[in-house]
């Protein structure tokens, strides 16, 4: 029984268990009794728990997998990055080797030719740009260091580029911001002399490659020399040599510490700072930058503390400077023609060649001549001539001259030549007051009626090149002055010249030597002197000659200087009517005297007791009782 019960119970119980297990496994059946409700809720929460547990298991597995594969993925990323860098480096290496350092572009290679007087004072220039190349040895070390302090203090040690500046410029280009500077001196030289100034990424990249290559293949001094010869300083000046002349009137080799620091400070914004010296606001800002540059130089040891303490801001030449279209261009014309001939090149080649032409002119005397001759020279005047006044008296029948009008305007021309006897160096060559209105040089090319100015040479046996002098009715003032200079040199004729020396980049290409020959005997030369002096070995001789009332000549000479002044007048051209000769105004004599005395004293000083107006004037035309040359 017990076994049956057990079996039965077991069977029943087994059946029950089976049913319960089935229900449990299914989570309950909706159609079953209410007693199954609690069991159903517990089974639903368990399902959600299993889902959460599954998600956790998957996350854990993923984390484990990530940890296990992290090294492999990092290695793959590193390989990709290294491959990319290798490609970039390879491309840069290829680009570096393919990049060639270009030749300077034509605009940068152009130079101007500068003309200076016998003392080295600036006279003017010819050429498309105001630039002259000089070797670095002609730039004082402290000027070099001033530029480095102002523009690129790491220049001596950097690789030719500034990565930070390149990145800043690239970002500004991409973002559309303001253009960025900060380039090294090497980069600035590459941009200024070898590339265009456009602001693009490709140009900037090429600039960097060329700068690196330039730094590796050229010395720092070579790069600095190229930079100093091409960088723009304002006032139209490219390069340190032109800048030194434009700002201070000196050569680069003569710049002081203060002047060098000032020029270095200008490079930052040349179009603004070029007005320093004439604009107080600009000057004040430049002084601040100048102080900053000097402080950096003192800190680096480029200058001593004593030099820094003693530095004073230099005085700039007035800006804008005056042009040279006045009478100075006559001098430049004469010297340029002669210099080109001496070098065997054209005047255009001379202008673009970067030469320095040292002339024979005395600029102080030349400017004094311009001032003295300005009163009446190249100007229309209403003054009555001597002939007009005489005719006016007769026509007026005794009336006052003031009541009779003049016959028309008269333009008085003055030509002045001063040269060294026995040498031929021309000190003054005044051919007119205004080159712009009359480019023709009256002193060198003007044919002026000589009249009695040639009388001292009459009957003389003259040799070349004076052979036909007495048969020349209207010689140039330069030729007549040469004849009198021959007499002053005891018969030795010296070919007049205006170019003393020609140099380029510190190398002398030409140096003048007097070209002389005997053109008259020593005895004949003495006779000329006797006629002019009245006695030998007296004060400087003065000869006054004239061709009626149309021209007036006055020559003063001794063994050291010959000075000839020629005056003539004309009625200016009007419309299709050509200019016509006119009698000189009555004041022509006083003008000639003023010019002669003034120029003579400027060059050699006034000889004690010498009075040109008091000298005998045997050259007056026959029948002319009152000399045109006025007395004091």
Coordinates of C-alpha atoms in Angstrom, one line a residue:
X1 CA 0.0 0.0 0.0
X2 CA 2.6 2.3 1.0
X3 CA 4.4 1.6 -2.2
X4 CA 1.2 2.0 -4.1
X5 CA 0.5 5.2 -2.4
X6 CA 4.0 6.3 -3.0
X7 CA 3.7 5.3 -6.6
X8 CA 0.2 6.8 -6.9
X9 CA 1.3 9.9 -5.1
X10 CA 4.4 9.8 -7.0
X11 CA 2.4 9.5 -10.1
X12 CA 0.0 12.1 -9.1
X13 CA 2.8 14.1 -7.7
X14 CA 4.8 13.5 -10.8
X15 CA 2.0 14.6 -12.9
X16 CA 1.6 17.7 -10.8
X17 CA 5.2 18.4 -10.9
X18 CA 5.2 18.0 -14.6
X19 CA 2.3 20.3 -15.0
X20 CA 3.8 22.8 -12.6
X21 CA 7.1 22.6 -14.3
X22 CA 5.4 23.1 -17.7
X23 CA 3.5 26.1 -16.3
X24 CA 6.7 27.5 -14.8
X25 CA 8.6 27.0 -18.0
X26 CA 6.0 28.8 -20.0
X27 CA 5.6 31.5 -17.4
X28 CA 1.9 30.7 -16.8
X29 CA -1.1 30.4 -19.2
X30 CA -3.6 33.1 -19.6
X31 CA -6.5 30.7 -19.3
X32 CA -5.6 29.3 -16.0
X33 CA -7.0 30.2 -12.6
X34 CA -6.4 33.4 -10.7
X35 CA -4.1 31.6 -8.3
X36 CA -1.5 31.6 -11.1
X37 CA -1.3 35.5 -11.3
X38 CA 1.5 36.0 -8.8
X39 CA 3.6 33.4 -10.5
X40 CA 3.1 35.2 -13.8
X41 CA 4.4 38.6 -12.5
X42 CA 7.5 37.1 -11.0
X43 CA 8.3 35.3 -14.2
X44 CA 8.0 38.6 -16.3
X45 CA 10.5 40.5 -14.1
X46 CA 12.9 37.6 -14.4
X47 CA 12.8 37.9 -18.2
X48 CA 13.7 41.6 -18.1
X49 CA 16.5 40.8 -15.6
X50 CA 17.9 38.2 -18.0
X51 CA 17.8 40.8 -20.9
X52 CA 19.7 43.3 -18.8
X53 CA 22.2 40.6 -17.8
X54 CA 22.6 39.7 -21.5
X55 CA 23.3 43.3 -22.4
X56 CA 25.9 43.5 -19.6
X57 CA 27.5 40.3 -20.8
X58 CA 27.7 41.7 -24.3
X59 CA 29.2 45.0 -23.1
X60 CA 31.7 43.2 -21.0
X61 CA 32.6 40.9 -23.9
X62 CA 33.0 44.1 -26.1
X63 CA 35.2 45.7 -23.6
X64 CA 37.3 42.7 -23.3
X65 CA 37.5 42.5 -27.1
X66 CA 38.5 46.2 -27.3
X67 CA 41.2 45.7 -24.6
X68 CA 42.5 42.7 -26.5
X69 CA 42.5 44.5 -29.9
X70 CA 43.6 48.0 -28.7
X71 CA 47.3 47.4 -29.3
X72 CA 46.6 46.0 -32.7
X73 CA 44.4 49.0 -33.7
X74 CA 46.9 51.5 -32.3
X75 CA 49.6 49.8 -34.3
X76 CA 47.5 50.0 -37.5
X77 CA 46.8 53.8 -36.9
X78 CA 50.4 54.4 -36.2
X79 CA 51.4 52.7 -39.4
X80 CA 48.9 54.8 -41.4
X81 CA 50.1 58.0 -39.7
X82 CA 53.8 57.1 -40.4
X83 CA 52.9 56.2 -44.0
X84 CA 51.2 59.6 -44.4
X85 CA 54.2 61.4 -42.8
X86 CA 56.6 59.4 -45.0
X87 CA 54.6 60.4 -48.0
X88 CA 54.6 64.1 -47.0
X89 CA 58.3 64.0 -46.2
X90 CA 59.0 62.2 -49.4
X91 CA 57.0 64.8 -51.3
X92 CA 58.8 67.6 -49.5
X93 CA 62.2 66.0 -50.3
X94 CA 61.3 65.6 -53.9
X95 CA 60.0 69.1 -54.1
X96 CA 63.1 70.4 -52.4
X97 CA 65.4 68.7 -54.9
X98 CA 63.2 69.8 -57.8
X99 CA 63.1 73.4 -56.6
X100 CA 65.7 75.6 -58.3
X101 CA 66.8 78.9 -56.9
X102 CA 65.6 81.4 -59.6
X103 CA 67.6 84.3 -60.9
X104 CA 66.6 87.7 -59.6
X105 CA 63.7 89.1 -61.7
X106 CA 64.6 91.9 -64.1
X107 CA 63.0 94.6 -62.0
X108 CA 65.3 93.7 -59.1
X109 CA 68.4 93.5 -61.2
X110 CA 67.9 97.0 -62.5
X111 CA 70.0 99.7 -61.0
X112 CA 70.4 103.5 -61.4
X113 CA 73.6 105.4 -62.0
X114 CA 74.4 108.1 -59.5
X115 CA 76.3 111.3 -60.3
X116 CA 78.3 113.1 -57.6
X117 CA 80.4 116.3 -57.7
X118 CA 84.1 116.6 -57.2
X119 CA 83.7 116.5 -53.4
X120 CA 81.3 113.5 -53.5
X121 CA 78.1 115.5 -52.9
X122 CA 75.0 114.0 -54.6
X123 CA 74.2 115.6 -57.9
X124 CA 71.4 113.4 -59.3
X125 CA 70.8 110.1 -60.9
X126 CA 69.7 108.4 -64.1
X127 CA 67.9 105.1 -64.4
X128 CA 64.5 103.2 -64.0
X129 CA 64.9 102.6 -60.2
X130 CA 66.8 104.3 -57.5
X131 CA 69.1 101.4 -56.6
X132 CA 72.8 100.6 -56.5
X133 CA 74.4 97.4 -55.5
X134 CA 77.4 97.5 -53.1
X135 CA 79.3 94.7 -51.4
X136 CA 78.6 93.9 -47.8
X137 CA 82.0 95.0 -46.9
X138 CA 80.9 98.6 -47.6
X139 CA 78.1 98.3 -45.1
X140 CA 79.3 98.9 -41.5
X141 CA 78.9 95.9 -39.2
X142 CA 76.7 97.9 -36.8
X143 CA 74.3 98.8 -39.7
X144 CA 74.1 95.1 -40.6
X145 CA 73.3 94.3 -37.0
X146 CA 70.7 97.1 -36.8
X147 CA 68.8 95.5 -39.7
X148 CA 69.0 92.0 -38.1
X149 CA 67.7 93.5 -34.8
X150 CA 64.8 95.1 -36.5
X151 CA 63.8 92.4 -38.9
X152 CA 65.0 88.9 -37.8
X153 CA 67.0 88.5 -34.6
X154 CA 67.6 84.8 -35.2
X155 CA 69.0 85.4 -38.7
X156 CA 72.5 84.2 -37.9
X157 CA 71.2 80.8 -36.6
X158 CA 67.9 80.0 -38.2
X159 CA 67.4 77.7 -41.2
X160 CA 66.0 80.4 -43.4
X161 CA 62.4 80.1 -42.4
X162 CA 60.1 80.7 -39.5
X163 CA 57.6 77.8 -39.1
X164 CA 55.4 79.9 -36.8
X165 CA 55.3 82.8 -39.2
X166 CA 54.5 80.5 -42.1
X167 CA 51.6 78.8 -40.1
X168 CA 50.3 82.2 -39.1
X169 CA 50.4 83.5 -42.7
X170 CA 48.8 80.3 -44.0
X171 CA 45.9 80.5 -41.5
X172 CA 45.4 84.2 -42.3
X173 CA 45.2 83.3 -46.0
X174 CA 42.7 80.4 -45.4
X175 CA 40.6 82.3 -42.9
X176 CA 40.5 85.5 -45.0
X177 CA 42.2 87.4 -42.2
X178 CA 44.7 90.3 -42.6
X179 CA 48.0 89.5 -44.3
X180 CA 50.7 88.4 -41.8
X181 CA 54.3 89.3 -41.8
X182 CA 57.1 88.0 -39.6
X183 CA 59.1 86.4 -42.4
X184 CA 62.8 85.9 -41.9
X185 CA 65.3 88.0 -43.7
X186 CA 66.0 85.1 -46.1
X187 CA 62.3 84.8 -46.9
X188 CA 62.0 88.5 -47.5
X189 CA 64.9 88.4 -49.8
X190 CA 63.4 85.5 -51.7
X191 CA 60.0 87.3 -52.0
X192 CA 61.5 90.7 -53.0
X193 CA 64.2 89.5 -55.4
X194 CA 63.3 86.1 -56.7
X195 CA 59.5 85.7 -56.5
X196 CA 56.4 87.8 -56.9
X197 CA 54.8 89.4 -53.8
X198 CA 51.4 87.6 -54.2
X199 CA 49.9 86.2 -51.1
X200 CA 48.9 82.6 -51.9
X201 CA 49.7 79.3 -50.2
X202 CA 51.5 77.9 -53.2
X203 CA 53.8 81.0 -53.5
X204 CA 54.3 80.9 -49.7
X205 CA 55.3 77.2 -49.9
X206 CA 57.7 77.8 -52.8
X207 CA 59.1 80.7 -50.8
X208 CA 59.8 78.4 -47.9
X209 CA 61.5 75.8 -50.0
X210 CA 63.7 78.3 -51.8
X211 CA 64.6 79.9 -48.5
X212 CA 65.7 76.6 -47.0
X213 CA 67.7 75.8 -50.0
X214 CA 69.2 79.2 -50.2
X215 CA 70.2 79.0 -46.5
X216 CA 71.9 75.6 -47.1
X217 CA 73.7 76.7 -50.3
X218 CA 74.6 80.3 -49.6
X219 CA 76.4 81.9 -46.7
X220 CA 74.5 84.2 -44.3
X221 CA 76.7 87.1 -45.5
X222 CA 75.7 86.5 -49.2
X223 CA 72.0 86.4 -48.2
X224 CA 72.3 89.5 -46.1
X225 CA 74.1 91.3 -48.9
X226 CA 71.4 90.5 -51.4
X227 CA 68.7 91.6 -48.9
X228 CA 70.4 94.9 -48.1
X229 CA 70.7 95.6 -51.9
X230 CA 67.1 95.0 -52.7
X231 CA 64.9 95.8 -49.7
X232 CA 62.7 98.9 -50.1
X233 CA 63.4 101.8 -47.7
X234 CA 60.8 104.3 -48.9
X235 CA 61.5 107.6 -50.7
X236 CA 61.9 105.6 -53.9
X237 CA 65.1 104.0 -52.6
X238 CA 65.7 100.3 -53.0
X239 CA 68.8 99.1 -51.2
X240 CA 70.9 100.5 -48.4
X241 CA 73.1 102.6 -50.6
X242 CA 70.3 104.6 -52.2
X243 CA 68.5 104.9 -48.8
X244 CA 71.6 106.3 -47.2
X245 CA 71.8 109.0 -49.9
X246 CA 68.1 109.8 -49.9
X247 CA 67.7 110.1 -46.1
X248 CA 71.1 111.4 -45.0
X249 CA 73.0 112.4 -48.1
X250 CA 75.9 110.0 -47.5
X251 CA 77.2 106.7 -48.8
X252 CA 76.3 103.6 -46.9
X253 CA 79.9 103.2 -45.7
X254 CA 79.6 106.5 -43.9
X255 CA 76.4 105.8 -42.0
X256 CA 76.6 106.3 -38.2
X257 CA 75.2 104.0 -35.6
X258 CA 72.2 106.2 -35.1
X259 CA 71.6 106.6 -38.9
X260 CA 71.9 102.8 -39.5
X261 CA 69.4 102.1 -36.7
X262 CA 67.0 104.7 -38.2
X263 CA 67.2 103.1 -41.7
X264 CA 66.7 99.6 -40.2
X265 CA 63.6 100.9 -38.4
X266 CA 62.1 102.3 -41.6
X267 CA 62.0 98.9 -43.3
X268 CA 59.0 97.8 -41.3
X269 CA 56.6 100.3 -42.9
X270 CA 58.6 102.3 -45.4
X271 CA 55.7 104.1 -47.1
X272 CA 54.8 105.5 -43.7
X273 CA 58.1 106.1 -42.0
X274 CA 59.6 107.8 -45.1
X275 CA 57.9 111.0 -44.0
X276 CA 60.0 111.1 -40.8
X277 CA 61.7 114.4 -40.4
X278 CA 58.8 116.4 -42.0
X279 CA 55.8 114.9 -40.2
X280 CA 56.0 115.1 -36.3
X281 CA 53.7 112.2 -35.7
X282 CA 55.6 109.9 -38.0
X283 CA 58.8 111.0 -36.5
X284 CA 57.7 110.3 -33.0
X285 CA 56.7 106.7 -33.9
X286 CA 59.9 106.1 -35.7
X287 CA 61.9 107.4 -32.7
X288 CA 60.1 104.7 -30.6
X289 CA 61.0 102.0 -33.0
X290 CA 64.6 103.3 -33.3
X291 CA 65.0 103.1 -29.5
X292 CA 63.7 99.5 -29.6
X293 CA 66.3 98.6 -32.3
X294 CA 69.2 100.2 -30.4
X295 CA 68.2 98.5 -27.2
X296 CA 68.3 95.1 -29.0
X297 CA 71.7 95.9 -30.4
X298 CA 73.0 96.8 -27.0
X299 CA 71.6 93.7 -25.5
X300 CA 73.2 91.5 -28.2
X301 CA 76.5 93.2 -27.9
X302 CA 76.4 94.7 -31.4
X303 CA 77.1 98.1 -29.9
X304 CA 78.6 99.1 -26.5
X305 CA 76.6 100.6 -23.7
X306 CA 78.5 103.9 -24.3
X307 CA 77.4 103.9 -28.0
X308 CA 73.8 103.2 -26.8
X309 CA 73.9 106.0 -24.3
X310 CA 75.4 108.5 -26.8
X311 CA 73.0 107.7 -29.6
X312 CA 70.8 110.6 -30.8
X313 CA 68.1 110.4 -33.3
X314 CA 69.6 111.6 -36.6
X315 CA 68.3 114.5 -38.7
X316 CA 66.6 113.4 -41.9
X317 CA 66.9 115.3 -45.2
X318 CA 63.7 117.2 -46.1
X319 CA 61.0 115.1 -47.7
X320 CA 59.8 115.1 -50.4
X321 CA 63.1 116.0 -51.9
X322 CA 63.3 118.5 -54.7
X323 CA 63.8 117.3 -58.2
X324 CA 66.8 117.9 -60.4
X325 CA 65.0 119.3 -63.4
X326 CA 66.6 122.7 -62.9
X327 CA 70.0 123.6 -64.2
X328 CA 71.6 120.5 -62.6
X329 CA 70.3 118.3 -65.4
X330 CA 72.6 120.2 -67.7
X331 CA 75.5 118.8 -65.7
X332 CA 74.1 115.3 -65.7
X333 CA 73.5 115.4 -69.5
X334 CA 77.2 116.4 -70.1
X335 CA 78.6 113.9 -67.7
X336 CA 76.3 111.0 -68.8
X337 CA 77.3 111.5 -72.4
X338 CA 81.0 111.6 -71.6
X339 CA 80.8 108.6 -69.2
X340 CA 79.0 106.4 -71.7
X341 CA 81.7 107.3 -74.3
X342 CA 84.5 106.4 -71.9
X343 CA 83.0 103.0 -71.1
X344 CA 82.0 102.3 -74.7
X345 CA 78.3 101.8 -73.9
X346 CA 75.1 103.6 -74.6
X347 CA 73.6 106.2 -72.3
X348 CA 70.7 103.8 -71.7
X349 CA 73.1 101.1 -70.6
X350 CA 74.9 103.5 -68.4
X351 CA 71.6 104.6 -66.7
X352 CA 70.7 101.0 -65.9
X353 CA 74.2 99.8 -64.9
X354 CA 74.5 100.9 -61.3
X355 CA 77.5 103.1 -61.8
X356 CA 78.7 105.9 -59.7
X357 CA 80.0 108.8 -61.8
X358 CA 82.2 111.2 -60.0
X359 CA 82.2 114.5 -61.9
X360 CA 84.6 117.4 -62.0
X361 CA 81.9 119.9 -61.0
X362 CA 81.9 122.0 -57.9
X363 CA 78.3 121.9 -56.8
X364 CA 78.7 124.7 -54.3
X365 CA 80.0 127.0 -57.0
X366 CA 77.4 125.7 -59.5
X367 CA 74.5 126.5 -57.1
X368 CA 76.0 129.9 -56.4
X369 CA 76.2 130.5 -60.2
X370 CA 72.5 129.6 -60.5
X371 CA 71.6 132.1 -57.8
X372 CA 73.7 134.9 -59.2
X373 CA 72.5 134.3 -62.8
X374 CA 68.8 133.9 -61.8
X375 CA 68.3 137.7 -61.9
X376 CA 67.4 138.1 -65.5
X377 CA 68.6 134.7 -66.8
X378 CA 66.0 132.8 -68.8
X379 CA 63.3 135.3 -67.7
X380 CA 61.3 137.7 -69.8
X381 CA 61.9 141.3 -68.8
X382 CA 60.5 144.7 -69.7
X383 CA 63.7 146.5 -69.3
X384 CA 64.7 148.9 -72.0
X385 CA 68.0 148.1 -73.8
X386 CA 70.6 150.8 -74.3
X387 CA 69.6 151.1 -78.0
X388 CA 65.9 151.3 -77.2
X389 CA 66.5 154.0 -74.7
X390 CA 68.5 156.1 -77.2
X391 CA 65.9 155.6 -79.9
X392 CA 63.2 156.4 -77.4
X393 CA 64.8 159.7 -76.5
X394 CA 65.0 160.7 -80.1
X395 CA 61.5 159.7 -80.8
X396 CA 60.2 161.4 -77.7
X397 CA 61.8 164.6 -78.6
X398 CA 63.2 165.3 -75.2
X399 CA 60.4 163.7 -73.2
X400 CA 61.2 161.5 -70.3
X401 CA 62.1 157.9 -71.2
X402 CA 59.6 156.6 -68.7
X403 CA 56.8 158.0 -71.0
X404 CA 57.9 155.8 -73.9
X405 CA 57.0 152.1 -73.9
X406 CA 59.5 149.4 -74.7
X407 CA 59.4 147.5 -78.0
X408 CA 58.7 144.1 -76.5
X409 CA 59.9 141.4 -74.0
X410 CA 63.5 140.3 -74.0
X411 CA 64.8 136.9 -72.8
X412 CA 68.3 137.1 -71.4
X413 CA 70.5 134.0 -71.6
X414 CA 73.5 133.5 -69.3
X415 CA 76.2 130.8 -69.9
X416 CA 79.0 130.3 -67.5
X417 CA 82.1 128.0 -67.8
X418 CA 84.8 127.6 -65.2
X419 CA 87.7 125.2 -65.8
X420 CA 91.2 124.4 -64.7
X421 CA 94.0 125.5 -67.0
X422 CA 96.5 122.8 -68.0
X423 CA 94.1 120.1 -66.7
X424 CA 90.7 120.6 -68.4
X425 CA 88.5 119.8 -65.4
X426 CA 85.2 121.7 -65.7
X427 CA 84.2 123.1 -62.4
X428 CA 81.1 125.1 -63.5
X429 CA 79.0 124.5 -66.5
X430 CA 75.9 126.7 -66.3
X431 CA 73.8 126.3 -69.4
X432 CA 70.4 127.6 -68.2
X433 CA 68.2 127.9 -65.3
X434 CA 65.3 125.6 -66.3
X435 CA 66.1 122.3 -68.0
X436 CA 62.4 121.5 -68.3
X437 CA 61.7 124.5 -70.5
X438 CA 65.1 124.5 -72.3
X439 CA 67.1 121.3 -72.4
X440 CA 69.6 122.9 -74.7
X441 CA 72.8 123.7 -72.9
X442 CA 73.9 127.3 -73.8
X443 CA 77.4 126.8 -72.2
X444 CA 78.3 123.6 -74.0
X445 CA 76.4 123.8 -77.2
X446 CA 75.3 127.4 -77.7
X447 CA 76.9 129.4 -80.5
X448 CA 77.4 133.0 -79.1
X449 CA 78.6 135.8 -81.4
X450 CA 82.2 136.5 -80.2
X451 CA 83.0 139.9 -81.6
X452 CA 86.0 141.4 -79.9
X453 CA 86.3 138.5 -77.4
X454 CA 88.6 136.8 -79.9
X455 CA 90.9 139.8 -80.5
X456 CA 93.7 138.7 -78.2
X457 CA 94.2 135.7 -80.4
X458 CA 94.3 137.6 -83.7
X459 CA 97.5 137.1 -85.8
X460 CA 98.6 134.2 -83.6
X461 CA 99.7 130.9 -85.0
X462 CA 97.3 128.5 -83.3
X463 CA 97.6 124.8 -83.4
X464 CA 94.9 122.1 -83.2
X465 CA 92.4 122.1 -81.8
X466 CA 92.4 125.9 -81.8
X467 CA 93.5 126.3 -85.4
X468 CA 90.3 127.8 -86.7
X469 CA 89.3 129.6 -83.5
X470 CA 89.7 133.2 -84.9
X471 CA 87.7 132.3 -88.0
X472 CA 84.8 131.1 -85.8
X473 CA 82.2 133.9 -85.6
X474 CA 80.2 132.3 -82.9
X475 CA 82.1 129.8 -80.7
X476 CA 80.6 128.0 -77.8
X477 CA 81.4 129.5 -74.3
X478 CA 83.1 126.2 -73.5
X479 CA 85.5 126.6 -76.5
X480 CA 86.3 130.2 -75.8
X481 CA 87.0 129.4 -72.2
X482 CA 89.3 126.6 -73.3
X483 CA 91.2 129.1 -75.5
X484 CA 91.8 131.5 -72.6
X485 CA 92.7 128.5 -70.3
X486 CA 95.4 127.6 -72.9
X487 CA 96.9 131.0 -72.6
X488 CA 96.7 130.7 -68.8
X489 CA 98.6 127.4 -69.0
X490 CA 101.4 129.0 -71.1
X491 CA 100.2 127.6 -74.4
X492 CA 99.2 124.1 -73.2
X493 CA 95.7 123.1 -74.3
X494 CA 93.8 120.6 -72.1
X495 CA 90.8 118.9 -73.4
X496 CA 87.8 119.9 -71.2
X497 CA 86.3 116.9 -69.3
X498 CA 83.5 116.5 -66.8
X499 CA 84.0 112.9 -65.6
X500 CA 86.8 112.3 -63.1
X501 CA 86.1 108.7 -62.1
X502 CA 83.6 105.9 -62.7
X503 CA 83.0 103.0 -60.3
X504 CA 80.6 100.1 -59.8
X505 CA 80.2 98.0 -56.7
X506 CA 83.4 99.5 -55.3
X507 CA 85.5 98.7 -58.4
X508 CA 87.1 101.5 -60.4
X509 CA 86.3 101.2 -64.1
X510 CA 87.6 104.5 -65.4
X511 CA 89.8 107.3 -64.0
X512 CA 90.4 110.5 -65.9
X513 CA 93.9 111.8 -66.8
X514 CA 94.4 115.2 -68.4
X515 CA 94.8 115.1 -72.2
X516 CA 97.1 118.0 -73.2
X517 CA 98.9 119.3 -76.2
X518 CA 100.6 122.5 -77.2
X519 CA 98.2 124.8 -79.1
X520 CA 100.1 128.1 -79.0
X521 CA 103.7 129.1 -78.2
X522 CA 104.7 130.2 -74.8
X523 CA 105.5 133.6 -76.2
X524 CA 102.0 134.0 -77.7
X525 CA 100.5 132.9 -74.5
X526 CA 102.5 135.6 -72.7
X527 CA 101.2 138.2 -75.2
X528 CA 97.6 137.3 -74.4
X529 CA 98.4 137.6 -70.7
X530 CA 100.1 141.0 -71.3
X531 CA 97.1 142.3 -73.2
X532 CA 94.8 141.3 -70.4
X533 CA 96.9 142.0 -67.4
X534 CA 98.6 145.2 -68.7
X535 CA 101.7 143.7 -67.0
X536 CA 102.9 140.2 -66.3
X537 CA 102.4 138.4 -63.1
X538 CA 99.6 140.8 -62.0
X539 CA 96.2 140.0 -60.4
X540 CA 93.9 137.6 -62.3
X541 CA 93.3 139.0 -65.8
X542 CA 89.9 140.2 -67.0
X543 CA 88.9 140.5 -70.6
X544 CA 85.6 142.1 -71.7
X545 CA 84.4 141.5 -75.3
X546 CA 81.2 142.1 -77.1
X547 CA 79.5 141.9 -80.5
X548 CA 77.8 145.3 -80.6
X549 CA 75.0 145.3 -78.1
X550 CA 73.9 141.8 -78.9
X551 CA 76.4 139.8 -76.8
X552 CA 78.6 140.4 -73.8
X553 CA 81.7 138.3 -72.9
X554 CA 83.8 138.5 -69.8
X555 CA 86.7 136.1 -69.0
X556 CA 88.8 136.2 -65.8
X557 CA 91.7 133.9 -65.4
X558 CA 94.9 133.0 -63.6
X559 CA 97.0 129.8 -63.6
X560 CA 94.5 128.0 -61.4
X561 CA 91.1 128.9 -62.9
X562 CA 89.6 130.3 -66.1
X563 CA 86.0 131.7 -65.8
X564 CA 84.0 132.8 -68.8
X565 CA 80.6 134.5 -68.6
X566 CA 78.6 135.0 -71.8
X567 CA 75.3 137.0 -72.1
X568 CA 73.0 137.3 -75.1
X569 CA 69.4 138.2 -75.5
X570 CA 66.5 137.3 -77.8
X571 CA 62.9 138.1 -78.4
X572 CA 61.2 134.8 -77.5
X573 CA 59.4 132.7 -80.1
X574 CA 55.7 133.3 -80.4
X575 CA 53.5 130.8 -82.2
X576 CA 55.1 130.1 -85.6
X577 CA 57.4 133.0 -85.3
X578 CA 60.9 132.0 -84.4
X579 CA 63.0 133.6 -81.7
X580 CA 65.0 136.6 -82.9
X581 CA 68.3 138.2 -81.5
X582 CA 67.7 141.2 -79.3
X583 CA 69.9 143.9 -77.8
X584 CA 71.0 143.2 -74.3
X585 CA 69.3 145.2 -71.5
X586 CA 71.4 148.1 -70.1
X587 CA 71.9 146.2 -66.9
X588 CA 73.6 143.2 -68.6
X589 CA 77.0 144.5 -67.6
X590 CA 76.2 144.6 -63.9
X591 CA 74.8 141.1 -64.2
X592 CA 77.9 139.8 -65.9
X593 CA 80.1 141.4 -63.2
X594 CA 78.0 140.0 -60.4
X595 CA 78.2 136.5 -61.7
X596 CA 81.9 136.7 -62.5
X597 CA 82.9 138.0 -59.1
X598 CA 80.6 135.7 -57.2
X599 CA 81.6 132.5 -58.9
X600 CA 85.3 133.4 -58.8
X601 CA 85.2 134.0 -55.0
X602 CA 83.3 130.8 -54.4
X603 CA 85.9 128.7 -56.1
X604 CA 89.3 130.4 -55.4
X605 CA 88.4 133.4 -53.2
X606 CA 88.7 137.0 -54.2
X607 CA 92.3 138.1 -54.9
X608 CA 93.4 141.0 -52.8
X609 CA 93.0 144.2 -54.6
X610 CA 91.4 142.6 -57.7
X611 CA 88.5 144.5 -59.2
X612 CA 87.4 143.1 -62.6
X613 CA 85.4 146.2 -63.2
X614 CA 88.5 148.4 -62.8
X615 CA 90.6 146.4 -65.3
X616 CA 91.1 148.0 -68.8
X617 CA 88.6 146.6 -71.3
X618 CA 90.2 146.9 -74.8
X619 CA 87.7 144.5 -76.2
X620 CA 84.9 147.0 -76.6
X621 CA 83.7 147.5 -80.2
X622 CA 85.2 150.4 -82.1
X623 CA 83.2 153.5 -81.6
X624 CA 81.6 152.3 -78.4
X625 CA 82.7 154.9 -75.8
X626 CA 80.7 153.6 -72.8
X627 CA 81.5 150.1 -71.8
X628 CA 78.6 147.8 -71.3
X629 CA 80.4 146.3 -68.3
X630 CA 79.2 148.5 -65.5
X631 CA 81.6 149.8 -62.9
X632 CA 81.0 149.7 -59.2

